[in-house]
XYZ file of N, CA and C in Angstrom:
792
model
N -4.482 -5.504 31.069
C -5.398 -5.346 30.050
C -4.648 -5.077 28.834
N -3.467 -4.241 28.867
C -2.760 -3.911 27.716
C -2.218 -5.120 27.140
N -1.670 -5.961 27.914
C -1.001 -7.277 27.458
C -2.126 -8.040 26.772
N -3.249 -8.130 27.165
C -4.242 -8.959 26.686
C -4.547 -8.659 25.201
N -4.700 -7.188 25.104
C -4.931 -6.556 23.687
C -3.858 -6.840 22.890
N -2.424 -6.588 23.293
C -1.380 -6.845 22.490
C -1.255 -8.295 22.031
N -1.637 -9.274 22.933
C -1.598 -10.695 22.506
C -2.667 -10.965 21.626
N -3.848 -10.461 21.658
C -4.974 -10.848 20.812
C -4.603 -10.320 19.432
N -4.013 -9.154 19.257
C -3.804 -8.523 17.991
C -2.697 -9.360 17.295
N -1.569 -9.815 18.023
C -0.394 -10.342 17.473
C -0.853 -11.815 17.096
N -1.727 -12.487 17.871
C -2.215 -13.858 17.362
C -2.910 -13.703 16.296
N -3.636 -12.712 15.923
C -4.577 -12.536 14.838
C -3.598 -12.525 13.520
N -2.615 -11.916 13.701
C -1.696 -11.590 12.416
C -0.495 -12.461 12.537
N -0.332 -13.442 13.372
C 0.684 -14.392 13.466
C 0.731 -15.214 12.066
N 1.966 -15.418 11.606
C 2.005 -16.232 10.295
C 1.472 -15.658 9.145
N 1.202 -14.615 8.967
C 0.848 -13.975 7.686
C 1.738 -12.719 7.528
N 1.478 -12.112 6.161
C 2.448 -11.068 5.798
C 2.345 -9.999 6.769
N 1.449 -9.449 7.305
C 1.248 -8.487 8.143
C 1.807 -8.561 9.590
N 2.457 -9.631 9.978
C 2.913 -9.988 11.302
C 3.859 -8.940 11.768
N 4.890 -8.762 10.995
C 6.005 -7.823 11.318
C 5.454 -6.290 11.537
N 4.422 -5.888 10.704
C 3.900 -4.713 10.860
C 3.090 -4.621 12.001
N 2.211 -5.609 12.445
C 1.531 -5.552 13.451
C 2.325 -5.450 14.947
N 3.503 -6.128 14.959
C 4.383 -5.999 16.061
C 4.881 -4.635 16.347
N 5.200 -3.943 15.119
C 5.753 -2.663 15.282
C 4.680 -1.623 15.679
N 3.510 -1.767 15.004
C 2.404 -0.799 15.266
C 1.732 -0.960 16.641
N 1.713 -2.161 17.289
C 1.320 -2.331 18.633
C 2.156 -1.616 19.529
N 3.575 -1.729 19.341
C 4.550 -1.169 20.165
C 4.381 0.262 20.129
N 4.025 1.030 18.934
C 3.782 2.376 18.874
C 2.632 2.801 19.654
N 1.571 1.985 19.488
C 0.210 2.336 20.222
C 0.565 2.290 21.779
N 1.232 1.176 22.212
C 1.419 1.125 23.526
C 2.243 2.229 24.110
N 3.133 2.689 23.354
C 4.161 3.870 23.665
C 3.123 5.117 23.791
N 2.100 5.213 22.919
C 1.322 6.425 22.950
C 0.486 6.444 24.247
N -0.053 5.182 24.479
C -0.960 5.047 25.545
C -0.246 5.397 26.906
N 1.012 4.959 26.807
C 1.916 5.192 28.194
C 2.458 6.686 28.218
N 2.744 7.299 27.140
C 3.168 8.770 27.302
C 2.118 9.800 27.272
N 1.125 9.209 26.520
C -0.148 10.201 26.145
C 0.327 11.292 25.211
N 1.242 10.881 24.471
C 1.584 11.864 23.259
C 1.359 11.177 21.892
N 2.288 11.353 20.971
C 1.899 10.695 19.665
C 3.151 9.965 19.197
N 3.006 9.094 18.263
C 4.113 8.495 17.778
C 3.853 8.173 16.047
N 4.860 8.130 15.299
C 4.671 8.089 13.810
C 5.271 6.865 13.409
N 4.617 6.052 12.393
C 5.136 4.875 11.867
C 6.078 5.133 10.603
N 6.653 3.965 10.069
C 7.237 4.177 8.803
C 6.129 4.193 7.664
N 6.442 4.150 6.466
C 5.405 4.089 5.370
C 4.799 2.757 5.312
N 3.432 2.643 5.120
C 2.658 1.421 5.240
C 1.980 1.273 3.963
N 1.850 0.096 3.468
C 1.097 -0.179 2.342
C -0.390 -0.157 2.673
N -1.248 -0.381 1.824
C -2.829 -0.384 2.312
C -3.165 -1.372 3.259
N -2.512 -2.590 3.291
C -2.852 -3.748 4.302
C -2.206 -3.229 5.463
N -0.914 -2.539 5.573
C -0.396 -2.057 6.845
C -1.212 -1.030 7.395
N -1.909 -0.196 6.837
C -2.776 0.838 7.126
C -4.134 0.170 7.685
N -4.475 -0.925 7.175
C -5.670 -1.603 7.815
C -5.325 -2.126 9.217
N -4.133 -2.583 9.252
C -3.727 -3.029 10.472
C -3.529 -1.946 11.522
N -2.910 -0.965 11.218
C -3.057 0.399 11.951
C -4.287 0.741 12.499
N -5.287 0.644 11.780
C -6.549 1.050 12.116
C -7.175 0.061 13.124
N -6.809 -1.231 12.874
C -7.364 -2.294 13.755
C -6.507 -2.069 15.256
N -5.175 -1.769 15.153
C -4.543 -1.574 16.328
C -5.181 -0.371 17.203
N -5.466 0.775 16.643
C -6.026 1.923 17.128
C -7.292 1.782 17.693
N -8.204 0.803 16.986
C -9.381 0.544 17.522
C -9.409 -0.482 18.788
N -8.509 -1.005 19.094
C -8.211 -1.803 20.151
C -7.567 -1.108 21.450
N -7.182 0.164 21.233
C -6.586 0.742 22.516
C -7.432 2.020 22.640
N -7.874 2.069 23.849
C -8.770 3.305 24.218
C -7.939 4.504 24.256
N -8.644 5.671 23.775
C -8.095 6.934 23.829
C -7.123 7.267 22.774
N -6.846 6.384 21.740
C -5.967 6.501 20.659
C -6.613 6.655 19.171
N -6.186 7.605 18.611
C -6.787 7.670 17.155
C -5.563 7.508 16.179
N -5.853 7.150 14.977
C -4.770 7.123 13.885
C -5.094 7.887 12.719
N -4.257 8.698 12.321
C -4.144 9.496 11.128
C -3.244 9.136 10.209
N -3.391 9.366 8.877
C -2.458 8.891 7.734
C -2.168 9.835 6.848
N -0.977 9.962 6.225
C -0.535 10.875 5.304
C 0.718 10.327 4.472
N 0.444 10.345 3.149
C 1.538 9.799 2.231
C 2.246 10.973 1.476
N 1.857 12.156 1.875
C 2.759 13.252 1.169
C 1.874 14.004 0.129
N 0.681 13.527 -0.280
C -0.096 14.119 -1.331
C -1.378 13.270 -1.327
N -2.537 13.963 -1.662
C -3.929 13.302 -1.713
C -3.880 12.082 -2.547
N -4.388 10.797 -1.976
C -4.578 9.708 -2.848
C -3.415 8.903 -2.829
N -2.340 9.267 -2.003
C -1.183 8.301 -1.928
C -1.559 6.936 -1.558
N -0.911 5.965 -2.112
C -1.060 4.653 -1.633
C -0.432 4.154 -0.515
N 0.956 4.465 -0.337
C 1.613 4.251 0.785
C 1.729 5.505 1.603
N 1.369 5.260 2.897
C 1.254 6.343 3.792
C 1.886 6.132 5.241
N 2.205 7.107 5.965
C 2.684 6.956 7.254
C 1.469 7.062 8.377
N 1.350 6.310 9.404
C 0.403 6.388 10.343
C 0.868 7.159 11.515
N 0.169 8.031 12.117
C 0.341 8.664 13.396
C -0.657 8.384 14.351
N -0.225 7.631 15.514
C -1.138 7.284 16.771
C -0.946 8.636 17.526
N -2.196 9.054 17.896
C -2.236 10.195 18.828
C -3.195 10.116 19.986
N -2.757 10.304 21.214
C -3.402 10.166 22.360
C -4.476 11.369 22.483
N -5.652 10.944 22.974
C -6.715 11.980 23.085
C -6.471 13.070 24.161
N -5.657 12.775 25.096
C -5.027 13.700 26.011
C -3.823 14.574 25.805
N -3.330 14.312 24.510
C -2.146 15.042 24.067
C -2.490 16.552 24.012
N -1.953 17.519 24.705
C -2.540 18.833 24.565
C -2.055 19.633 23.525
N -0.995 19.296 22.733
C -0.467 20.063 21.592
C -0.919 19.679 20.255
N -0.291 20.163 19.186
C -0.503 19.670 17.920
C 0.860 18.941 17.404
N 0.551 17.544 16.926
C 1.593 16.780 16.398
C 2.516 17.597 15.421
N 3.744 17.454 15.382
C 4.694 18.233 14.594
C 4.453 17.910 13.065
N 3.932 16.842 12.570
C 3.816 16.628 11.110
C 4.283 15.267 10.914
N 4.058 14.659 9.690
C 4.243 13.477 9.164
C 5.750 13.132 8.689
N 6.633 14.319 8.665
C 7.847 14.217 8.162
C 8.114 13.430 7.054
N 7.458 14.034 6.099
C 7.537 13.496 4.673
C 8.163 14.479 3.607
N 9.091 14.040 2.996
C 9.883 14.967 2.001
C 9.795 14.283 0.537
N 10.350 14.928 -0.423
C 10.270 14.398 -1.708
C 11.376 14.865 -2.486
N 12.031 13.822 -3.410
C 13.062 14.288 -4.256
C 12.671 13.736 -5.633
N 13.290 14.565 -6.676
C 12.929 14.259 -8.084
C 14.150 13.842 -8.763
N 14.108 12.631 -9.381
C 15.274 12.345 -10.330
C 14.819 12.281 -11.631
N 15.622 12.869 -12.711
C 15.339 13.089 -14.094
C 16.365 12.317 -14.860
N 16.044 12.116 -16.098
C 16.896 11.412 -17.094
C 16.415 11.823 -18.402
N 17.065 11.482 -19.433
C 16.789 11.711 -20.844
C 15.790 10.680 -21.339
N 14.509 11.119 -21.266
C 13.493 10.038 -21.793
C 13.474 9.653 -23.376
N 14.280 10.368 -24.083
C 14.407 9.977 -25.398
C 15.194 8.784 -25.636
N 16.110 8.464 -24.700
C 17.045 7.345 -24.851
C 16.914 6.334 -23.714
N 16.017 6.570 -22.760
C 15.970 5.468 -21.824
C 14.394 5.376 -21.332
N 14.017 4.137 -20.996
C 12.721 3.888 -20.424
C 12.807 3.247 -19.066
N 12.549 3.943 -18.078
C 12.621 3.495 -16.658
C 11.290 3.309 -16.233
N 11.112 2.272 -15.250
C 9.818 2.127 -14.474
C 9.990 1.969 -13.212
N 8.712 1.810 -12.472
C 8.755 1.532 -11.064
C 9.758 0.622 -10.543
N 9.932 -0.612 -11.227
C 10.852 -1.631 -10.769
C 12.196 -1.222 -10.780
N 12.578 -0.508 -11.797
C 13.880 0.000 -11.990
C 14.337 0.960 -10.958
N 13.276 1.923 -10.505
C 13.547 2.819 -9.473
C 13.718 2.115 -8.144
N 12.727 1.281 -7.787
C 12.704 0.530 -6.551
C 14.093 -0.212 -6.410
N 14.380 -0.986 -7.515
C 15.600 -1.788 -7.432
C 16.876 -0.873 -7.114
N 16.890 0.323 -7.719
C 18.120 0.936 -7.408
C 18.108 1.645 -6.021
N 17.035 1.845 -5.534
C 16.847 2.403 -4.123
C 17.340 1.166 -3.067
N 16.773 0.090 -3.397
C 17.283 -1.050 -2.518
C 18.762 -1.448 -2.696
N 19.299 -1.125 -3.890
C 20.613 -1.192 -4.129
C 21.548 -0.268 -3.344
N 20.828 0.804 -2.898
C 21.545 1.698 -2.064
C 21.516 1.436 -0.631
N 20.844 0.277 -0.263
C 20.693 -0.186 1.025
C 19.593 0.574 1.752
N 18.601 1.147 1.154
C 17.396 1.837 1.653
C 16.384 0.835 2.060
N 15.913 0.909 3.186
C 14.783 -0.020 3.579
C 13.566 0.614 2.863
N 12.781 -0.472 2.411
C 11.520 0.012 1.597
C 10.469 0.736 2.571
N 10.636 0.562 3.764
C 9.700 1.247 4.663
C 9.983 2.784 4.857
N 11.324 3.214 4.430
C 11.586 4.627 4.480
C 11.064 5.486 3.331
N 10.484 4.737 2.367
C 10.017 5.274 1.124
C 8.635 5.112 0.748
N 7.956 6.100 0.345
C 6.531 6.085 -0.021
C 6.304 5.799 -1.413
N 5.439 6.493 -2.048
C 5.059 6.198 -3.523
C 6.346 6.785 -4.395
N 6.196 5.994 -5.607
C 7.358 6.342 -6.499
C 6.408 6.757 -7.703
N 6.549 8.036 -8.079
C 5.656 8.580 -9.133
C 6.479 8.763 -10.367
N 6.391 7.719 -11.160
C 7.259 7.729 -12.445
C 6.586 8.267 -13.697
N 7.310 9.006 -14.505
C 6.735 9.509 -15.830
C 7.839 8.862 -16.733
N 7.891 9.396 -17.959
C 8.743 8.948 -19.065
C 10.107 9.436 -18.868
N 10.381 10.527 -18.078
C 11.665 10.958 -17.834
C 11.953 11.454 -16.449
N 11.164 11.152 -15.548
C 11.482 11.460 -14.180
C 10.661 10.644 -13.124
N 11.083 10.712 -12.098
C 10.373 9.969 -10.885
C 10.474 11.017 -9.728
N 9.427 11.172 -8.989
C 9.258 11.839 -7.696
C 9.227 10.800 -6.555
N 10.024 10.826 -5.783
C 10.248 9.693 -4.609
C 9.839 10.466 -3.281
N 8.619 9.937 -2.785
C 8.199 10.223 -1.384
C 9.137 9.487 -0.250
N 9.580 10.172 0.653
C 10.382 9.619 1.527
C 10.253 10.303 2.960
N 10.867 9.639 4.051
C 10.931 10.393 5.289
C 12.045 11.491 5.142
N 11.905 12.644 5.949
C 12.821 13.660 5.748
C 14.205 13.392 6.075
N 14.462 12.373 7.003
C 15.773 12.030 7.242
C 16.689 11.221 6.115
N 15.615 10.736 5.002
C 16.194 9.975 4.065
C 16.450 10.951 2.748
N 15.873 12.173 2.833
C 16.055 13.049 1.809
C 17.334 13.410 1.328
N 18.214 13.934 2.234
C 19.628 14.271 1.980
C 20.342 13.110 1.440
N 20.323 11.972 1.965
C 21.007 10.745 1.463
C 20.597 10.591 -0.120
N 19.421 10.667 -0.394
C 19.051 10.318 -1.746
C 19.678 11.588 -2.636
N 19.619 12.834 -2.161
C 20.205 13.836 -3.076
C 21.662 13.801 -3.164
N 22.392 13.233 -2.373
C 23.831 13.017 -2.489
C 24.271 11.596 -3.116
N 23.447 10.498 -2.933
C 23.913 9.343 -3.247
C 23.218 8.684 -4.474
N 21.979 9.069 -4.836
C 21.236 8.551 -5.939
C 21.841 9.155 -7.241
N 22.603 8.495 -7.895
C 23.437 8.935 -8.984
C 22.816 8.280 -10.387
N 22.259 7.052 -10.310
C 21.911 6.222 -11.398
C 20.665 5.481 -11.024
N 19.908 5.223 -11.990
C 18.722 4.358 -12.025
C 18.953 3.269 -12.836
N 19.271 2.210 -12.569
C 19.635 0.819 -13.382
C 20.908 1.385 -14.065
N 21.000 1.488 -15.281
C 22.434 1.883 -15.887
C 22.359 3.384 -16.468
N 21.398 4.054 -16.002
C 21.077 5.360 -16.473
C 21.432 6.401 -15.528
N 22.151 7.449 -15.983
C 22.463 8.635 -15.150
C 21.270 9.406 -14.860
N 21.344 10.036 -13.603
C 20.098 10.721 -13.166
C 20.649 12.054 -12.415
N 19.833 13.140 -12.616
C 20.024 14.334 -11.950
C 18.933 14.475 -10.770
N 19.335 14.548 -9.585
C 18.448 14.556 -8.469
C 18.377 15.988 -7.851
N 17.209 16.241 -7.456
C 16.897 17.561 -6.848
C 15.813 17.519 -5.794
N 15.675 18.543 -5.043
C 14.744 18.474 -4.006
C 13.414 18.842 -4.541
N 12.249 18.269 -4.281
C 10.945 18.721 -4.754
C 10.074 18.813 -3.547
N 8.842 19.602 -3.880
C 7.908 19.840 -2.728
C 6.667 18.919 -2.999
N 6.359 18.164 -1.772
C 5.329 17.334 -2.017
C 3.858 18.024 -2.326
N 3.917 19.255 -1.984
C 2.690 20.086 -2.064
C 2.289 20.343 -3.516
N 3.488 20.038 -4.437
C 3.280 20.364 -5.822
C 2.613 19.198 -6.559
N 2.479 18.058 -5.886
C 1.937 16.838 -6.435
C 0.424 16.854 -6.572
N -0.072 16.761 -7.776
C -1.354 16.669 -7.880
C -2.065 15.299 -7.402
N -3.254 15.485 -6.945
C -3.969 14.297 -6.486
C -4.113 13.347 -7.434
N -3.909 11.972 -7.193
C -4.018 11.020 -8.148
C -5.381 10.816 -8.823
N -5.340 10.757 -10.169
C -6.480 10.592 -10.753
C -6.709 9.105 -11.211
N -7.665 8.467 -10.805
C -7.864 7.079 -11.142
C -8.866 6.908 -12.088
N -8.394 6.087 -13.073
C -9.504 5.729 -14.139
C -10.071 4.393 -13.913
N -11.338 4.399 -13.806
C -12.259 3.180 -13.213
C -12.911 2.499 -14.551
N -12.752 1.351 -14.858
C -13.515 0.576 -15.716
C -14.477 -0.460 -15.026
N -15.766 -0.230 -15.320
C -16.770 -1.055 -14.614
C -16.946 -2.348 -15.533
N -16.839 -3.574 -14.865
C -17.078 -4.802 -15.727
C -18.244 -5.573 -15.180
N -19.227 -5.866 -15.852
C -20.378 -6.610 -15.342
C -20.323 -8.044 -16.104
N -20.242 -9.031 -15.285
C -20.118 -10.372 -15.844
C -20.554 -11.509 -14.991
N -20.623 -12.591 -15.548
C -20.948 -13.780 -14.734
C -19.672 -14.723 -14.642
N -19.567 -15.334 -13.555
C -18.504 -16.348 -13.167
C -19.060 -17.697 -12.579
N -18.310 -18.661 -12.895
C -18.782 -19.941 -12.556
C -18.818 -20.128 -11.024
N -17.888 -19.325 -10.308
C -17.854 -19.395 -8.842
C -17.041 -18.105 -8.483
N -16.989 -17.877 -7.131
C -16.321 -16.899 -6.563
C -14.930 -16.938 -6.128
N -14.428 -17.969 -6.757
C -13.071 -18.362 -6.558
C -12.165 -17.226 -7.110
N -11.083 -16.998 -6.340
C -10.106 -15.755 -6.689
C -9.565 -15.915 -8.076
N -9.313 -17.171 -8.602
C -8.749 -17.227 -9.911
C -9.791 -16.885 -11.032
N -11.105 -17.300 -10.790
C -12.205 -17.007 -11.649
C -12.348 -15.483 -11.789
N -12.381 -14.708 -10.513
C -12.576 -13.376 -10.608
C -11.415 -12.525 -11.209
N -10.240 -13.073 -10.857
C -9.130 -12.457 -11.619
C -9.062 -12.475 -12.965
N -9.490 -13.710 -13.503
C -9.531 -13.877 -14.870
C -10.423 -13.092 -15.509
N -11.686 -12.967 -14.977
C -12.638 -12.108 -15.468
C -12.286 -10.511 -15.497
N -11.671 -10.100 -14.476
C -11.455 -8.669 -14.274
C -10.284 -8.236 -15.095
N -9.089 -9.028 -15.067
C -7.881 -8.721 -15.696
C -7.852 -9.221 -17.134
N -8.941 -9.792 -17.546
C -9.137 -10.392 -19.064
C -8.185 -11.374 -19.321
N -7.983 -12.469 -18.718
C -7.236 -13.649 -19.097
C -7.930 -14.858 -18.606
N -7.156 -16.048 -18.971
C -7.974 -17.153 -18.724
C -7.661 -17.729 -17.166
N -8.493 -18.547 -16.802
C -8.190 -19.090 -15.404
C -6.931 -19.744 -15.238
N -6.332 -20.503 -16.316
C -5.064 -21.131 -16.049
C -4.003 -20.016 -15.902
N -4.203 -18.986 -16.675
C -3.100 -17.790 -16.624
C -3.208 -17.178 -15.161
N -4.505 -17.078 -14.739
C -4.626 -16.483 -13.325
C -4.064 -17.342 -12.240
N -4.237 -18.631 -12.597
C -3.650 -19.659 -11.439
C -2.166 -19.603 -11.659
N -1.488 -19.393 -12.780
C -0.114 -19.225 -12.941
C 0.441 -17.987 -12.309
N -0.288 -16.891 -12.341
C -0.089 -15.547 -11.800
C 0.020 -15.721 -10.252
N -0.967 -16.654 -9.717
C -0.945 -16.807 -8.222
C 0.238 -17.587 -7.930
N 0.650 -18.596 -8.464
C 1.679 -19.526 -8.370
C 2.925 -18.598 -8.381
N 3.022 -17.566 -9.178
C 4.168 -16.741 -9.361
C 4.079 -15.512 -8.234
N 3.244 -15.771 -7.297
C 3.012 -14.683 -6.278
C 2.767 -13.240 -6.787
N 2.009 -13.046 -7.925
C 1.724 -11.838 -8.498
C 0.468 -11.271 -8.061
N -0.422 -12.105 -7.323
C -1.690 -11.514 -7.084
C -1.912 -11.541 -5.642
N -2.447 -10.417 -5.177
C -2.895 -10.354 -3.629
C -4.287 -9.879 -3.520
N -4.888 -10.439 -2.356
C -6.229 -10.299 -2.018
C -6.196 -9.538 -0.882
N -6.877 -8.339 -0.764
C -6.808 -7.378 0.251
C -5.387 -7.155 0.787
N -4.341 -6.980 -0.076
C -3.132 -6.694 0.158
C -2.213 -7.845 0.775
N -2.798 -9.148 0.933
C -2.184 -10.215 1.268
C -1.942 -11.215 0.071
N -0.749 -11.780 -0.063
C -0.569 -12.904 -1.057
C -1.690 -13.906 -1.103
N -2.102 -14.294 -2.270
C -3.127 -15.308 -2.509
C -2.345 -16.672 -2.435
N -2.755 -17.380 -1.454
C -1.987 -18.687 -1.349
C -2.611 -19.829 -2.327
N -3.909 -19.762 -2.479
C -4.557 -20.890 -3.275
C -5.513 -20.216 -4.307
N -5.535 -20.809 -5.633
C -6.415 -20.342 -6.549
C -7.969 -20.580 -6.146
N -8.167 -21.511 -5.106
C -9.529 -21.791 -4.641
C -10.023 -20.885 -3.630
N -9.128 -19.895 -3.127
C -9.741 -18.884 -2.260
C -10.936 -18.338 -2.720
N -11.809 -17.981 -1.924
C -13.094 -17.284 -2.413
C -12.952 -15.811 -2.093
N -13.677 -14.843 -2.742
C -13.776 -13.544 -2.527
C -15.160 -13.130 -2.140
N -15.367 -11.924 -1.444
C -16.749 -11.578 -1.161
C -16.685 -9.873 -1.695
N -17.908 -9.545 -1.450
C -18.247 -7.902 -1.959
C -17.312 -7.206 -0.984
N -16.713 -6.182 -1.906
C -15.848 -5.413 -1.224
C -14.301 -5.604 -1.201
N -14.048 -6.826 -1.497
C -12.608 -7.235 -1.649
C -11.892 -6.674 -2.776
N -10.520 -6.403 -2.643
C -9.729 -5.783 -3.475
C -8.630 -6.793 -3.919
N -8.505 -6.882 -5.161
C -7.367 -7.737 -5.766
C -6.559 -6.759 -6.395
N -5.111 -7.134 -6.228
C -4.089 -6.234 -6.907
C -3.144 -7.334 -7.641
N -2.852 -7.050 -8.967
C -2.012 -7.939 -9.864
C -0.839 -7.054 -10.080
N 0.438 -7.601 -9.878
C 1.378 -6.853 -10.195
C 1.711 -6.657 -11.564
N 1.778 -5.215 -11.950
C 1.867 -4.779 -13.400
C 0.638 -4.650 -14.059
N -0.614 -5.092 -13.342
C -1.797 -4.879 -14.025
C -2.836 -3.980 -13.318
N -2.557 -3.670 -12.065
C -3.343 -2.597 -11.435
C -4.283 -3.441 -10.274
N -5.410 -2.716 -9.967
C -6.337 -3.253 -8.879
C -7.700 -3.469 -9.400
N -8.161 -4.312 -8.643
C -9.647 -4.771 -9.076
C -10.496 -4.927 -7.893
N -11.653 -4.148 -7.749
C -12.473 -4.361 -6.519
C -13.769 -5.140 -7.017
N -14.139 -6.091 -6.031
C -15.525 -6.805 -6.204
C -16.601 -5.805 -5.738
N -17.116 -4.991 -6.634
C -18.027 -3.999 -6.183
C -19.325 -4.410 -5.779
N -19.937 -5.574 -6.407
C -21.151 -5.972 -6.163
C -21.430 -7.559 -6.540
N -22.079 -8.297 -5.693
C -22.348 -9.502 -6.131
C -23.914 -9.752 -6.087
N -24.248 -9.932 -7.275
C -25.754 -9.834 -7.560
C -26.781 -11.111 -7.567
N -26.167 -12.205 -7.006
C -26.939 -13.369 -7.134
C -26.451 -14.134 -8.328
N -27.368 -15.158 -8.623
C -27.079 -16.206 -9.579
C -28.051 -16.138 -10.847
N -27.572 -16.623 -12.037
C -28.551 -16.718 -13.154
C -29.194 -18.027 -13.145
N -30.041 -18.426 -14.099
C -30.877 -19.589 -14.282
C -29.875 -20.772 -14.411
N -28.736 -20.455 -15.079
C -27.783 -21.461 -15.241
C -26.773 -21.583 -14.116
N -26.886 -21.149 -13.017
C -26.235 -21.157 -11.763
C -24.836 -20.251 -11.810
N -24.649 -19.471 -12.656
C -23.523 -18.599 -12.632
C -23.770 -17.391 -11.829
N -22.782 -16.912 -11.184
C -22.919 -15.824 -10.407
C -22.509 -14.397 -10.980
N -23.478 -13.448 -10.755
C -23.465 -12.289 -11.273
C -22.612 -11.302 -10.512
N -21.716 -10.817 -11.142
C -20.799 -9.771 -10.296
C -20.469 -8.326 -11.062
N -20.270 -7.355 -10.399
C -19.805 -6.198 -10.903
C -18.561 -5.739 -10.440
N -17.581 -5.736 -11.201
C -16.171 -5.466 -10.894
C -15.717 -4.106 -11.251
N -14.954 -3.375 -10.514
C -14.364 -2.185 -10.856
C -12.772 -2.310 -11.033
N -12.378 -2.033 -12.246
C -10.792 -1.993 -12.506
C -10.190 -0.836 -12.414
N -9.299 -0.554 -11.619
C -8.638 0.728 -11.465
C -7.397 0.728 -12.521
N -7.464 1.593 -13.411
C -6.287 1.456 -14.431
C -5.147 2.562 -14.174
């Protein structure tokens, strides 16, 4: 039965971006089912978290919990726990370091920080959210990565940084600003929705899709003609996220009425 469950899940995700995550998460779930204990994943993006929930739902006696180090974190670790585990899991093993620079003379962003971390040979999966301000970044990471960052992260881009240990508990919950957009679209094609929600033309949206900048439910959009449905989430690199909150039918001219929520 376990092999049937595994094969079913892996077939579903085969050939798409989540395939590698599905393989790892299924192995973790099977280990939990065998040992009746708990196992912890690496950091997952929202799509990876959806996969973890799907995996847990397909294995009897297993639940999954998530933690990204602070309330509202986008990237989080998944913990599979067996219902017969008698103790309390030891925790999600999440630490934080803060890197600071002189914000008067340098402007660094998320891409600069991520590029420097990758340049140190750090696997993206070992790092959670990167909380960037004009003169600092707090980096959520697994506890085994913290000391390496404290000793080896000297520069971000060409800018020298000072790195110190930080407490994830000091991070305030993420405040999201939402703009509601009520509009009509010619169709529910993803390029049409993206153009309306992000304030661009359909040709620009199509170009962004071709440049692999747009994701639908955390998966790359392959064709501008893909259609969306109520509840779908679009994310544009550098532009934020867009939720298809409501689809309200059509106008007399045949256009579709939609309510979009843009998270700024």
